[in-house]
CSV table of C-alpha atoms in Angstrom, one decimal:
chain,number,residue,atom,x,y,z
D,1,GLN,CA,-0.1,-0.1,-0.2
D,2,GLN,CA,3.2,2.2,0.5
D,3,GLN,CA,4.3,1.5,-3.3
D,4,VAL,CA,4.1,4.4,-6.0
D,5,LYS,CA,4.2,2.8,-9.4
D,6,GLN,CA,5.6,4.7,-12.6
D,7,SER,CA,5.6,4.2,-16.0
D,8,PRO,CA,7.0,4.1,-19.1
D,9,GLN,CA,10.5,3.0,-17.6
D,10,SER,CA,12.1,5.3,-20.6
D,11,LEU,CA,10.7,7.8,-23.1
D,12,ILE,CA,11.7,9.6,-26.3
D,13,VAL,CA,11.2,12.7,-27.6
D,14,GLN,CA,11.7,14.8,-30.7
D,15,LYS,CA,12.8,18.6,-28.9
D,16,GLY,CA,9.0,20.2,-29.3
D,17,GLY,CA,7.7,17.1,-28.5
D,18,ILE,CA,5.8,16.4,-24.6
D,19,PRO,CA,6.9,13.4,-22.7
D,20,ILE,CA,4.2,12.0,-20.5
D,21,ILE,CA,4.8,10.2,-17.1
D,22,ASN,CA,2.8,8.8,-14.7
D,23,CYS,CA,2.5,7.8,-11.3
D,24,ALA,CA,-0.2,5.8,-9.5
D,25,TYR,CA,-1.1,5.1,-5.5
D,26,GLU,CA,-2.7,2.8,-3.9
D,27,ASN,CA,-2.6,5.2,0.2
D,28,THR,CA,-5.3,7.4,0.1
D,29,ALA,CA,-3.1,9.2,3.1
D,30,PHE,CA,-1.1,9.9,0.8
D,31,ASP,CA,-1.2,14.5,0.4
D,32,TYR,CA,1.8,15.7,-1.1
D,33,PHE,CA,3.4,15.0,-4.2
D,34,PRO,CA,6.8,16.3,-5.9
D,35,TRP,CA,8.4,14.9,-8.8
D,36,TYR,CA,12.6,15.3,-9.2
D,37,GLN,CA,14.3,15.7,-11.9
D,38,GLN,CA,17.8,13.8,-11.7
D,39,PHE,CA,20.9,14.6,-14.2
D,40,PRO,CA,23.8,11.8,-14.4
D,41,GLY,CA,26.0,12.0,-11.5
D,42,LYS,CA,23.9,13.8,-9.5
D,43,GLY,CA,21.3,13.8,-6.8
D,44,PRO,CA,17.8,14.3,-7.6
D,45,ALA,CA,16.4,18.1,-7.4
D,46,LEU,CA,13.0,19.2,-6.3
D,47,LEU,CA,11.2,20.0,-9.8
D,48,ILE,CA,7.3,20.9,-9.4
D,49,ALA,CA,5.1,19.5,-6.6
D,50,ILE,CA,1.2,19.0,-5.8
D,51,ARG,CA,-1.1,18.6,-3.1
D,52,PRO,CA,-4.9,16.6,-3.6
D,53,ASP,CA,-7.1,19.4,-3.4
D,54,VAL,CA,-6.0,21.0,-6.8
D,55,SER,CA,-6.2,19.4,-10.0
D,56,GLU,CA,-3.2,20.8,-11.8
D,57,LYS,CA,-0.4,23.1,-11.6
D,58,LYS,CA,2.0,24.4,-14.1
D,59,GLU,CA,5.9,25.9,-13.3
D,60,GLY,CA,7.2,27.1,-16.5
D,61,ARG,CA,7.5,24.1,-19.1
D,62,PHE,CA,6.6,21.9,-16.4
D,63,THR,CA,3.0,20.5,-15.5
D,64,ILE,CA,1.9,18.1,-12.9
D,65,SER,CA,-1.9,16.8,-13.1
D,66,PHE,CA,-3.7,15.2,-10.2
D,67,ASN,CA,-6.5,12.7,-10.1
D,68,LYS,CA,-7.5,11.7,-6.6
D,69,SER,CA,-10.4,9.7,-7.6
D,70,ALA,CA,-8.4,7.2,-10.3
D,71,LYS,CA,-5.3,7.7,-7.8
D,72,GLN,CA,-2.7,8.9,-10.7
D,73,PHE,CA,-1.2,11.6,-11.4
D,74,SER,CA,1.6,12.3,-14.3
D,75,LEU,CA,3.9,14.6,-15.4
D,76,HIS,CA,4.0,16.7,-18.5
D,77,ILE,CA,7.0,18.4,-20.2
D,78,MET,CA,5.1,21.6,-22.2
D,79,ASP,CA,8.3,22.0,-25.6
D,80,SER,CA,10.9,19.7,-24.5
D,81,GLN,CA,14.8,20.7,-24.7
D,82,PRO,CA,17.4,18.8,-25.2
D,83,GLY,CA,18.5,19.4,-21.9
D,84,ASP,CA,15.1,18.0,-20.1
D,85,SER,CA,17.2,14.4,-21.3
D,86,ALA,CA,17.6,13.3,-17.1
D,87,THR,CA,15.7,10.4,-15.0
D,88,TYR,CA,12.5,11.7,-13.7
D,89,PHE,CA,10.9,10.3,-10.1
D,90,CYS,CA,7.6,10.7,-8.4
D,91,ALA,CA,6.7,10.5,-5.4
D,92,ALA,CA,4.4,10.4,-2.5
D,93,SER,CA,4.4,11.0,1.3
D,94,ILE,CA,1.6,11.4,4.4
D,95,GLY,CA,1.6,14.7,6.0
D,96,LYS,CA,-1.0,14.1,7.9
D,97,ILE,CA,0.7,11.6,10.0
D,98,LYS,CA,3.3,13.7,12.7
D,99,ALA,CA,5.5,10.4,13.1
D,100,ALA,CA,5.3,9.8,9.4
D,101,GLY,CA,7.5,12.6,8.7
D,102,ASN,CA,8.8,14.2,5.4
D,103,LYS,CA,9.4,10.2,4.6
D,104,LEU,CA,9.1,10.2,0.9
D,105,THR,CA,8.0,7.3,-1.6
D,106,PHE,CA,9.6,7.2,-4.5
D,107,GLY,CA,8.6,5.9,-8.0
D,108,GLY,CA,10.8,3.9,-9.7
D,109,GLY,CA,12.0,6.5,-11.8
D,110,THR,CA,11.9,7.4,-15.8
D,111,ARG,CA,14.3,8.0,-18.1
D,112,VAL,CA,13.4,11.1,-20.5
D,113,LEU,CA,15.9,11.3,-23.8
D,114,VAL,CA,15.0,14.7,-25.7
D,115,LYS,CA,16.1,14.0,-29.5
D,116,PRO,CA,17.3,17.5,-31.1
L,1,ASP,CA,23.0,28.4,1.2
L,2,ALA,CA,25.6,25.6,-0.1
L,3,GLY,CA,22.8,23.2,0.0
L,4,VAL,CA,23.7,19.6,1.1
L,5,ILE,CA,27.1,18.5,1.4
L,6,GLN,CA,28.6,14.6,1.3
L,7,SER,CA,31.8,13.5,1.6
L,8,PRO,CA,34.2,11.8,0.4
L,9,ARG,CA,32.7,11.8,-3.3
L,10,HIS,CA,33.9,9.0,-4.2
L,11,GLU,CA,34.6,6.3,-2.2
L,12,VAL,CA,36.9,2.9,-3.5
L,13,THR,CA,37.5,0.4,-0.8
L,14,GLU,CA,38.0,-3.6,-0.6
L,15,MET,CA,35.7,-6.3,1.0
L,16,GLY,CA,35.8,-6.7,4.2
L,17,GLN,CA,36.7,-2.6,5.2
L,18,GLU,CA,35.3,0.5,7.1
L,19,VAL,CA,33.6,3.1,5.5
L,20,THR,CA,31.6,5.4,6.7
L,21,LEU,CA,30.0,8.3,4.3
L,22,ARG,CA,29.2,11.6,5.7
L,23,CYS,CA,26.6,14.5,5.3
L,24,LYS,CA,26.2,18.1,6.2
L,25,PRO,CA,22.6,19.0,5.9
L,26,ILE,CA,21.2,22.4,5.1
L,27,SER,CA,21.1,24.8,8.4
L,28,GLY,CA,17.7,24.9,9.8
L,29,HIS,CA,16.4,21.8,8.9
L,30,ASP,CA,15.4,19.3,11.1
L,31,TYR,CA,14.7,16.4,9.0
L,32,LEU,CA,17.8,13.9,7.4
L,33,PHE,CA,17.7,11.2,5.1
L,34,TRP,CA,19.9,8.4,4.2
L,35,TYR,CA,18.9,6.8,0.3
L,36,ARG,CA,20.9,4.3,-1.7
L,37,GLN,CA,20.6,4.1,-5.3
L,38,THR,CA,20.8,1.7,-7.8
L,39,MET,CA,20.1,0.1,-10.5
L,40,MET,CA,18.4,-2.8,-9.9
L,41,ARG,CA,16.9,-0.8,-7.0
L,42,GLY,CA,16.3,2.3,-7.6
L,43,LEU,CA,16.2,4.7,-5.2
L,44,GLU,CA,15.7,3.5,-1.4
L,45,LEU,CA,15.6,5.2,1.9
L,46,LEU,CA,17.8,3.6,4.7
L,47,ILE,CA,16.9,5.7,7.9
L,48,TYR,CA,15.6,9.1,8.5
L,49,PHE,CA,16.0,11.5,11.7
L,50,ASN,CA,14.0,13.8,13.1
L,51,ASN,CA,15.8,16.5,15.3
L,52,ASN,CA,18.9,14.2,15.2
L,53,VAL,CA,16.9,11.2,16.5
L,54,PRO,CA,16.7,8.2,14.4
L,55,ILE,CA,12.6,7.7,13.3
L,56,ASP,CA,12.4,5.3,11.1
L,57,ASP,CA,15.5,2.5,10.0
L,58,SER,CA,13.9,0.1,8.5
L,59,GLY,CA,15.3,0.2,4.9
L,60,MET,CA,18.6,-0.6,6.7
L,61,PRO,CA,19.3,-3.2,4.6
L,62,GLU,CA,21.5,-5.6,7.7
L,63,ASP,CA,23.0,-5.2,11.2
L,64,ARG,CA,26.7,-3.9,9.1
L,65,PHE,CA,24.8,-0.5,8.5
L,66,SER,CA,24.5,1.6,10.9
L,67,ALA,CA,23.5,5.7,11.1
L,68,LYS,CA,24.7,8.1,13.5
L,69,MET,CA,23.5,12.2,14.1
L,70,PRO,CA,25.3,13.6,17.0
L,71,ASN,CA,24.3,17.1,16.4
L,72,ALA,CA,21.9,19.3,13.4
L,73,SER,CA,24.8,19.7,11.4
L,74,PHE,CA,26.6,16.2,10.8
L,75,SER,CA,25.3,12.9,10.5
L,76,THR,CA,27.2,9.5,9.2
L,77,LEU,CA,26.4,6.6,7.7
L,78,LYS,CA,28.5,3.5,8.9
L,79,ILE,CA,28.7,0.0,7.0
L,80,GLN,CA,31.3,-2.8,8.5
L,81,PRO,CA,32.6,-4.8,7.1
L,82,SER,CA,31.4,-3.6,4.0
L,83,GLU,CA,30.9,-6.1,1.3
L,84,PRO,CA,30.4,-6.1,-2.6
L,85,ARG,CA,26.7,-6.2,-2.9
L,86,ASP,CA,26.9,-2.7,-1.3
L,87,SER,CA,28.4,-0.9,-3.8
L,88,ALA,CA,26.1,1.9,-5.2
L,89,VAL,CA,25.4,5.5,-5.4
L,90,TYR,CA,24.5,7.0,-1.2
L,91,PHE,CA,22.7,10.5,-0.7
L,92,CYS,CA,21.8,12.6,2.1
L,93,ALA,CA,18.9,14.8,1.4
L,94,SER,CA,17.1,17.4,4.4
L,95,SER,CA,14.1,18.8,5.0
L,96,SER,CA,12.3,21.5,7.0
L,97,ASP,CA,8.2,21.5,7.4
L,98,SER,CA,8.1,22.5,4.1
L,99,LYS,CA,8.2,18.4,3.2
L,100,ALA,CA,10.7,19.4,0.2
L,101,GLN,CA,13.8,17.4,0.4
L,102,PHE,CA,17.2,18.5,-0.8
L,103,PHE,CA,19.7,16.4,-2.0
L,104,GLY,CA,23.1,15.5,-2.1
L,105,PRO,CA,25.3,15.5,-4.3
L,106,GLY,CA,25.8,11.3,-3.7
L,107,THR,CA,28.9,9.4,-2.4
L,108,ARG,CA,29.2,6.7,-5.1
L,109,LEU,CA,31.2,3.6,-3.3
L,110,THR,CA,32.7,0.9,-4.8
L,111,VAL,CA,33.2,-2.0,-2.8
L,112,LEU,CA,35.9,-4.6,-4.6
């Protein structure tokens, strides 16, 4: 019940395309859903995050769509650029229970390659 | 802010040796997390601390692994004795009540 399932494992798009990464969860207690971007040889970096009281959030070319009833959320990268080539991780955490702290459950990651 | 600082960045050691990884969290953050990343298992949470106290160590693979946080600005992850299967990238991350976790650059450990 603590799992976050992420798909696809890898994705190749042309420059300007819109890679879409999907995540699904089971635990309805999750209330914070961040996305992390990781470049080779670097640590994951927070990209954008959403809470379940909104259905969409945009930051620059990155958009999260959230479907609470389906327990799914996705990341869209608009007008993708070769510099967006990285591994993307979705995650989820429980905020209402203090003992859970800020513990994140991560998806398995999606390797995105944007071809010039 | 310097971000999360980890040392060393790379460590190569021989099986059976003790390995100590170090982390300095972002000042003011009261949560500290240790992760391990491998191709096979992805990003795994090993242990996390709140206000220097270990809260959840259920991800620590076995007794060979131990972690300490003697003060708010320093934590160590120790492997003794190390084994080849411990080869991975180890990340430290810190966060505050805002929940966003900030990761360090990682330590790439190779056990021969």
